[in-house]
Amino acid sequence: MWLWKSKVLPVFVLFFFVAVFSSNGQRVIDEEMNPPLKDRLYYGGNFGASFGTITFVDISPLVGAMITNRLSGGVGGTYQYFNDRRFFGGSNSLYGGRVFGRYNIFPNFFAHAEFENVNYDWFDNNRNVFERIWVPAFFLGGGYFVPSGDRGGFNFTFLYNLLHDNRRSPYFEPYVIRVGFIL
């Protein structure tokens, strides 16, 4: 019952029904027509934010291109800001980039592979100091595309980081769940 009072569930249900019953927006190209690159490009990304005692902001734009009707690939960037006001020096910025490939298995269902390299302030327990380090990640997984409009929609992606290192990774778990949009 607390979900209804906090309005989280009604907003989610409204978003889900609007997205599901919107017109189809799955990007399809006619390979025989050999469309120009600008017609095969798509843009999007992820955005997240929370504010309060703990502030978190995530901006992760991407650009991709349809290679065939089922295969696409692209590049993206990531910037995340984290600040925990309960601790002195509890803020950190993370930035980096990624390359990805996506294969549409069924309509709206896709497999996803991605290599990401991010830089952030890591605390070295042995030397008792912070230092900026680059941490690689190789994600495999899949997702679901919810069409909305003529060309766009929303992505729900579930990924597993094969290179996850509990000591150095900025992600607490090897599992990553993303919700993003495509235009």
Short mmCIF file of C-alpha atoms in Angstrom, two decimals:
data_model
loop_
_atom_site.label_atom_id
_atom_site.label_comp_id
_atom_site.label_asym_id
_atom_site.label_seq_id
_atom_site.Cartn_x
_atom_site.Cartn_y
_atom_site.Cartn_z
CA MET A 1 0.00 0.00 0.00
CA TRP A 2 2.91 2.37 0.64
CA LEU A 3 3.78 2.30 -3.09
CA TRP A 4 0.40 3.82 -3.97
CA LYS A 5 0.86 6.53 -1.36
CA SER A 6 4.33 7.41 -2.58
CA LYS A 7 3.05 7.62 -6.18
CA VAL A 8 5.91 5.49 -7.47
CA LEU A 9 3.73 2.64 -8.65
CA PRO A 10 1.06 4.80 -10.37
CA VAL A 11 3.72 6.72 -12.31
CA PHE A 12 5.39 3.46 -13.35
CA VAL A 13 2.07 1.91 -14.42
CA LEU A 14 1.16 5.02 -16.43
CA PHE A 15 4.59 5.04 -18.10
CA PHE A 16 4.30 1.33 -18.91
CA PHE A 17 0.85 1.60 -20.49
CA VAL A 18 1.74 4.70 -22.51
CA ALA A 19 4.91 3.02 -23.77
CA VAL A 20 3.25 -0.31 -24.57
CA PHE A 21 0.25 1.14 -26.38
CA SER A 22 2.20 3.79 -28.33
CA SER A 23 2.68 3.45 -32.07
CA ASN A 24 5.47 1.17 -33.21
CA GLY A 25 8.93 2.70 -33.24
CA GLN A 26 11.28 -0.22 -33.84
CA ARG A 27 13.96 1.00 -36.23
CA VAL A 28 13.85 -0.99 -39.49
CA ILE A 29 16.02 -0.32 -42.52
CA ASP A 30 15.61 -1.59 -46.06
CA GLU A 31 19.01 -3.14 -46.78
CA GLU A 32 18.37 -3.31 -50.54
CA MET A 33 17.76 0.46 -50.73
CA ASN A 34 21.15 1.08 -49.02
CA PRO A 35 19.97 4.11 -46.99
CA PRO A 36 22.49 6.86 -46.17
CA LEU A 37 24.20 6.83 -42.79
CA LYS A 38 22.05 9.67 -41.42
CA ASP A 39 18.93 7.50 -41.88
CA ARG A 40 20.54 4.58 -40.04
CA LEU A 41 21.72 6.59 -37.02
CA TYR A 42 19.93 6.62 -33.68
CA TYR A 43 20.60 8.64 -30.55
CA GLY A 44 19.71 8.14 -26.93
CA GLY A 45 21.16 7.14 -23.61
CA ASN A 46 20.44 6.93 -19.92
CA PHE A 47 19.76 9.64 -17.39
CA GLY A 48 19.29 9.20 -13.67
CA ALA A 49 19.25 11.44 -10.64
CA SER A 50 18.47 11.35 -6.95
CA PHE A 51 18.89 14.16 -4.45
CA GLY A 52 19.00 14.41 -0.69
CA THR A 53 21.58 13.21 1.81
CA ILE A 54 22.99 11.15 -1.04
CA THR A 55 23.09 12.91 -4.41
CA PHE A 56 23.55 10.87 -7.57
CA VAL A 57 23.50 12.12 -11.17
CA ASP A 58 24.09 9.90 -14.22
CA ILE A 59 24.30 11.22 -17.79
CA SER A 60 25.17 8.60 -20.41
CA PRO A 61 24.48 9.64 -24.02
CA LEU A 62 24.98 7.28 -26.96
CA VAL A 63 24.90 7.23 -30.74
CA GLY A 64 24.43 4.07 -32.76
CA ALA A 65 23.97 2.96 -36.34
CA MET A 66 21.87 0.18 -37.82
CA ILE A 67 24.27 -2.07 -39.77
CA THR A 68 21.58 -4.53 -40.85
CA ASN A 69 17.90 -4.90 -39.89
CA ARG A 70 18.98 -6.84 -36.80
CA LEU A 71 22.52 -5.66 -35.99
CA SER A 72 23.59 -2.26 -34.71
CA GLY A 73 26.62 -0.81 -32.99
CA GLY A 74 27.75 2.46 -31.54
CA VAL A 75 29.63 4.52 -28.98
CA GLY A 76 28.67 6.33 -25.82
CA GLY A 77 29.98 8.34 -22.92
CA THR A 78 29.31 8.24 -19.20
CA TYR A 79 29.45 10.84 -16.47
CA GLN A 80 28.31 10.10 -12.92
CA TYR A 81 28.45 12.31 -9.85
CA PHE A 82 28.03 10.90 -6.35
CA ASN A 83 27.98 12.84 -3.06
CA ASP A 84 27.23 11.35 0.35
CA ARG A 85 26.83 14.24 2.82
CA ARG A 86 27.19 11.89 5.79
CA PHE A 87 30.95 11.59 5.19
CA PHE A 88 33.70 14.16 4.76
CA GLY A 89 35.11 13.78 1.26
CA GLY A 90 32.17 11.61 0.24
CA SER A 91 31.93 12.94 -3.31
CA ASN A 92 33.25 11.39 -6.50
CA SER A 93 32.98 11.89 -10.25
CA LEU A 94 33.19 9.04 -12.72
CA TYR A 95 33.66 9.47 -16.46
CA GLY A 96 34.47 7.26 -19.40
CA GLY A 97 33.33 5.80 -22.66
CA ARG A 98 31.92 2.67 -24.24
CA VAL A 99 31.50 0.82 -27.51
CA PHE A 100 28.56 -1.54 -27.93
CA GLY A 101 26.90 -3.98 -30.27
CA ARG A 102 23.27 -5.01 -30.25
CA TYR A 103 21.50 -7.82 -32.09
CA ASN A 104 17.70 -8.01 -32.33
CA ILE A 105 16.81 -11.65 -31.59
CA PHE A 106 13.03 -11.24 -31.77
CA PRO A 107 10.91 -8.14 -32.29
CA ASN A 108 11.66 -5.87 -29.31
CA PHE A 109 14.10 -8.37 -27.65
CA PHE A 110 17.83 -7.86 -28.15
CA ALA A 111 21.22 -9.25 -27.10
CA HIS A 112 23.77 -6.65 -26.01
CA ALA A 113 27.59 -6.66 -25.70
CA GLU A 114 29.57 -3.67 -24.49
CA PHE A 115 33.10 -2.69 -23.52
CA GLU A 116 33.31 0.23 -21.11
CA ASN A 117 36.32 1.98 -19.56
CA VAL A 118 35.69 4.41 -16.69
CA ASN A 119 37.89 6.63 -14.53
CA TYR A 120 37.13 7.47 -10.91
CA ASP A 121 38.72 8.17 -7.50
CA TRP A 122 39.51 4.81 -5.94
CA PHE A 123 40.58 4.43 -2.31
CA ASP A 124 43.72 2.30 -2.00
CA ASN A 125 43.46 0.62 1.41
CA ASN A 126 47.12 -0.44 1.37
CA ARG A 127 48.45 3.11 1.00
CA ASN A 128 45.46 4.87 2.61
CA VAL A 129 45.10 7.33 -0.30
CA PHE A 130 42.69 8.14 -3.10
CA GLU A 131 43.94 7.85 -6.66
CA ARG A 132 42.21 8.12 -10.05
CA ILE A 133 42.20 4.82 -11.90
CA TRP A 134 40.78 3.43 -15.14
CA VAL A 135 38.62 0.35 -14.72
CA PRO A 136 37.51 -1.76 -17.71
CA ALA A 137 34.19 -3.59 -17.90
CA PHE A 138 32.87 -6.09 -20.44
CA PHE A 139 29.09 -6.39 -20.25
CA LEU A 140 26.97 -9.14 -21.81
CA GLY A 141 23.22 -9.35 -21.55
CA GLY A 142 19.98 -8.48 -23.18
CA GLY A 143 17.01 -6.26 -23.05
CA TYR A 144 13.60 -5.22 -24.18
CA PHE A 145 12.75 -2.28 -26.45
CA VAL A 146 9.39 -0.53 -25.94
CA PRO A 147 8.50 1.45 -29.10
CA SER A 148 7.16 4.98 -28.76
CA GLY A 149 6.55 7.23 -31.73
CA ASP A 150 7.83 6.77 -35.27
CA ARG A 151 11.48 5.97 -34.55
CA GLY A 152 12.11 5.99 -30.83
CA GLY A 153 11.33 4.17 -27.65
CA PHE A 154 12.64 2.99 -24.32
CA ASN A 155 15.20 0.29 -23.52
CA PHE A 156 15.25 -1.93 -20.46
CA THR A 157 18.66 -3.62 -20.38
CA PHE A 158 20.03 -6.27 -18.00
CA LEU A 159 23.81 -6.75 -18.18
CA TYR A 160 26.48 -8.81 -16.45
CA ASN A 161 30.07 -7.52 -16.13
CA LEU A 162 32.48 -10.36 -16.94
CA LEU A 163 35.46 -8.28 -15.71
CA HIS A 164 33.91 -7.26 -12.37
CA ASP A 165 36.50 -6.80 -9.61
CA ASN A 166 35.03 -6.26 -6.13
CA ARG A 167 38.09 -4.30 -5.01
CA ARG A 168 38.34 -1.82 -7.90
CA SER A 169 35.00 -1.67 -9.70
CA PRO A 170 32.84 1.44 -9.26
CA TYR A 171 29.81 -0.85 -9.53
CA PHE A 172 28.86 -2.67 -6.33
CA GLU A 173 27.63 -5.77 -8.17
CA PRO A 174 28.48 -7.39 -11.51
CA TYR A 175 24.82 -6.96 -12.52
CA VAL A 176 23.74 -3.68 -14.10
CA ILE A 177 20.17 -2.70 -14.93
CA ARG A 178 19.65 0.25 -17.24
CA VAL A 179 16.57 2.11 -18.42
CA GLY A 180 17.19 4.42 -21.35
CA PHE A 181 15.67 6.00 -24.42
CA ILE A 182 16.32 5.97 -28.16
CA LEU A 183 15.39 8.73 -30.61
#
